[in-house]
Amino acid sequence: MSVSESRRLRLCFVGWGAIASRVGELLAERQPAGVEIVAVAVRDPQRQRTALPQGARLIGGPDELAGLDVDMVIEVAGRPAVAIWGEAALRHASSFVVSSASAFTDDALLGLLLAVAEKTGSRIVVPSGALGELGALAAASALPLDEVQHTIVKPPLAWKGTRAAEMIDLDRLARRIEFFAGTARQAAEAFPQNANVAVISALSGIGLDRTRVVLVADPSAARNIHEISAAGAFGKLDLRLENEPLRTNPKSSEMTALSLVRLIENAVAPLVR
């Protein structure tokens, strides 16, 4: 087998919403060698769809992963999909990429999937999503961490359709308001779409119950902002990202799709960056 043949990557996406379709669009533009989207899992595969990857097969259930010879299953369908597809993904692919990290606030589910991954030799991969890269925080956690805080600031529009609308008047907001403060577990449970990313920072650092999360609605914010601060034996870290919202879904960031593209390309690249 040649080096190029060994670097093939056959992908199955679970979900084909705003994030997945953006990833597909970027992969089609960039055409990384060896990468092929061979399947897309959806709830109703019989429904006609446009803009699907050329040649991709539509599937409707986890049992259909058998025989597809996929290398990586990428979940981008929301928290319930992690439990539905997780075991099958870990049995039929070498990697299961979980974008809806809020599913891991369920300790029993996480324990089950870790046990399956251990048995099959597959891996659960949590991408950095809207945070871009958390290597520094993950490295710092090798020594004791004293504190980690993750502040998420978004325009009022991005909080519509969430519990924030019950807590503050998003339509008439005239100034920045911190409407939630709690642990990463609490934030992800209460705001699974908007604060899903808090689980990512928590898993990279000191865990779901020690990571403090603050949620903010700010009418002056033009982008989705993440501010992460950490302190511990390594020193002090301050990270700030201002992400453009995804054009088709303001609750998500363009960086969420870009981080998945980077993860996919690094899986086949001769130089990992």
mmCIF file of C-alpha atoms in Angstrom, residues 133-254:
data_model
loop_
_atom_site.group_PDB
_atom_site.id
_atom_site.type_symbol
_atom_site.label_atom_id
_atom_site.label_comp_id
_atom_site.label_asym_id
_atom_site.label_seq_id
_atom_site.Cartn_x
_atom_site.Cartn_y
_atom_site.Cartn_z
ATOM 1 C CA GLU A 133 -7.969 25.419 19.299
ATOM 2 C CA LEU A 134 -7.650 24.619 23.002
ATOM 3 C CA GLY A 135 -4.278 22.929 22.968
ATOM 4 C CA ALA A 136 -2.838 25.365 25.487
ATOM 5 C CA LEU A 137 -5.609 24.731 28.025
ATOM 6 C CA ALA A 138 -5.409 20.956 27.550
ATOM 7 C CA ALA A 139 -1.631 21.079 28.002
ATOM 8 C CA ALA A 140 -1.959 23.258 31.103
ATOM 9 C CA SER A 141 -4.292 20.698 32.683
ATOM 10 C CA ALA A 142 -1.379 18.265 32.998
ATOM 11 C CA LEU A 143 -0.522 20.289 36.119
ATOM 12 C CA PRO A 144 -3.094 21.389 38.698
ATOM 13 C CA LEU A 145 -5.494 24.085 37.487
ATOM 14 C CA ASP A 146 -6.993 26.439 40.062
ATOM 15 C CA GLU A 147 -9.750 27.956 37.949
ATOM 16 C CA VAL A 148 -11.191 28.175 34.441
ATOM 17 C CA GLN A 149 -13.883 30.612 33.346
ATOM 18 C CA HIS A 150 -15.582 30.640 29.963
ATOM 19 C CA THR A 151 -17.646 33.714 29.059
ATOM 20 C CA ILE A 152 -19.884 33.509 25.984
ATOM 21 C CA VAL A 153 -21.103 36.810 24.523
ATOM 22 C CA LYS A 154 -23.582 36.846 21.639
ATOM 23 C CA PRO A 155 -25.970 39.352 20.028
ATOM 24 C CA PRO A 156 -29.571 39.078 21.261
ATOM 25 C CA LEU A 157 -30.656 37.430 17.988
ATOM 26 C CA ALA A 158 -28.360 34.474 18.663
ATOM 27 C CA TRP A 159 -30.112 33.806 22.002
ATOM 28 C CA LYS A 160 -33.631 33.749 20.533
ATOM 29 C CA GLY A 161 -35.385 30.422 20.805
ATOM 30 C CA THR A 162 -33.516 29.578 24.008
ATOM 31 C CA ARG A 163 -34.299 29.967 27.722
ATOM 32 C CA ALA A 164 -32.637 33.382 27.565
ATOM 33 C CA ALA A 165 -35.872 34.700 26.050
ATOM 34 C CA GLU A 166 -37.644 33.793 29.306
ATOM 35 C CA MET A 167 -35.038 35.580 31.414
ATOM 36 C CA ILE A 168 -34.549 38.869 29.543
ATOM 37 C CA ASP A 169 -36.328 40.898 26.856
ATOM 38 C CA LEU A 170 -34.137 40.147 23.848
ATOM 39 C CA ASP A 171 -36.114 42.436 21.540
ATOM 40 C CA ARG A 172 -35.644 45.536 23.683
ATOM 41 C CA LEU A 173 -32.228 44.936 25.132
ATOM 42 C CA ALA A 174 -30.340 48.229 25.318
ATOM 43 C CA ARG A 175 -27.187 47.148 27.140
ATOM 44 C CA ARG A 176 -24.986 44.151 27.852
ATOM 45 C CA ILE A 177 -26.551 41.746 30.360
ATOM 46 C CA GLU A 178 -25.065 38.685 32.032
ATOM 47 C CA PHE A 179 -28.131 36.488 32.349
ATOM 48 C CA PHE A 180 -26.541 33.223 33.471
ATOM 49 C CA ALA A 181 -23.622 32.160 35.645
ATOM 50 C CA GLY A 182 -22.981 28.602 36.701
ATOM 51 C CA THR A 183 -20.994 25.485 35.924
ATOM 52 C CA ALA A 184 -20.298 24.194 32.432
ATOM 53 C CA ARG A 185 -22.621 21.274 33.129
ATOM 54 C CA GLN A 186 -25.465 23.603 34.113
ATOM 55 C CA ALA A 187 -24.887 25.882 31.113
ATOM 56 C CA ALA A 188 -24.855 23.033 28.617
ATOM 57 C CA GLU A 189 -27.969 21.480 30.138
ATOM 58 C CA ALA A 190 -29.887 24.764 30.032
ATOM 59 C CA PHE A 191 -28.545 26.032 26.693
ATOM 60 C CA PRO A 192 -27.524 22.951 24.671
ATOM 61 C CA GLN A 193 -27.228 24.839 21.372
ATOM 62 C CA ASN A 194 -25.535 28.044 22.467
ATOM 63 C CA ALA A 195 -23.455 26.759 25.384
ATOM 64 C CA ASN A 196 -22.545 23.368 23.945
ATOM 65 C CA VAL A 197 -19.052 24.775 23.499
ATOM 66 C CA ALA A 198 -18.665 25.190 27.266
ATOM 67 C CA VAL A 199 -18.409 21.404 27.546
ATOM 68 C CA ILE A 200 -15.441 21.517 25.179
ATOM 69 C CA SER A 201 -13.523 23.961 27.358
ATOM 70 C CA ALA A 202 -14.519 21.965 30.449
ATOM 71 C CA LEU A 203 -13.260 18.674 29.018
ATOM 72 C CA SER A 204 -10.013 20.390 28.036
ATOM 73 C CA GLY A 205 -9.463 21.807 31.512
ATOM 74 C CA ILE A 206 -10.872 21.043 34.962
ATOM 75 C CA GLY A 207 -14.160 19.362 34.169
ATOM 76 C CA LEU A 208 -17.848 20.093 33.919
ATOM 77 C CA ASP A 209 -18.455 20.904 37.568
ATOM 78 C CA ARG A 210 -15.455 23.157 38.236
ATOM 79 C CA THR A 211 -15.490 25.230 35.042
ATOM 80 C CA ARG A 212 -17.411 28.473 35.526
ATOM 81 C CA VAL A 213 -19.526 29.710 32.617
ATOM 82 C CA VAL A 214 -21.039 33.155 32.133
ATOM 83 C CA LEU A 215 -23.575 33.800 29.361
ATOM 84 C CA VAL A 216 -24.062 37.321 28.026
ATOM 85 C CA ALA A 217 -26.427 39.019 25.584
ATOM 86 C CA ASP A 218 -24.947 42.208 24.169
ATOM 87 C CA PRO A 219 -26.737 44.367 21.550
ATOM 88 C CA SER A 220 -23.398 45.962 20.628
ATOM 89 C CA ALA A 221 -21.813 42.596 19.776
ATOM 90 C CA ALA A 222 -21.532 41.935 16.057
ATOM 91 C CA ARG A 223 -19.921 38.518 16.481
ATOM 92 C CA ASN A 224 -20.106 35.483 18.775
ATOM 93 C CA ILE A 225 -17.407 36.050 21.405
ATOM 94 C CA HIS A 226 -15.671 33.504 23.625
ATOM 95 C CA GLU A 227 -13.396 34.584 26.466
ATOM 96 C CA ILE A 228 -11.542 31.851 28.351
ATOM 97 C CA SER A 229 -9.313 32.516 31.323
ATOM 98 C CA ALA A 230 -7.404 29.938 33.338
ATOM 99 C CA ALA A 231 -4.889 29.975 36.156
ATOM 100 C CA GLY A 232 -2.867 27.253 37.781
ATOM 101 C CA ALA A 233 0.570 25.745 38.234
ATOM 102 C CA PHE A 234 1.393 26.409 34.563
ATOM 103 C CA GLY A 235 0.798 30.169 34.908
ATOM 104 C CA LYS A 236 -2.117 32.207 33.483
ATOM 105 C CA LEU A 237 -4.010 31.992 30.211
ATOM 106 C CA ASP A 238 -6.395 34.429 28.540
ATOM 107 C CA LEU A 239 -7.999 33.535 25.222
ATOM 108 C CA ARG A 240 -10.509 35.639 23.272
ATOM 109 C CA LEU A 241 -12.169 34.767 19.976
ATOM 110 C CA GLU A 242 -14.622 36.882 18.004
ATOM 111 C CA ASN A 243 -16.298 34.548 15.537
ATOM 112 C CA GLU A 244 -18.485 35.443 12.602
ATOM 113 C CA PRO A 245 -21.862 33.717 13.006
ATOM 114 C CA LEU A 246 -22.708 30.994 10.535
ATOM 115 C CA ARG A 247 -24.698 32.653 7.771
ATOM 116 C CA THR A 248 -27.486 30.075 7.888
ATOM 117 C CA ASN A 249 -27.588 29.701 11.691
ATOM 118 C CA PRO A 250 -26.591 32.636 13.961
ATOM 119 C CA LYS A 251 -26.515 30.346 17.024
ATOM 120 C CA SER A 252 -23.368 28.733 15.580
ATOM 121 C CA SER A 253 -20.070 30.210 14.444
ATOM 122 C CA GLU A 254 -18.230 29.895 11.163
#
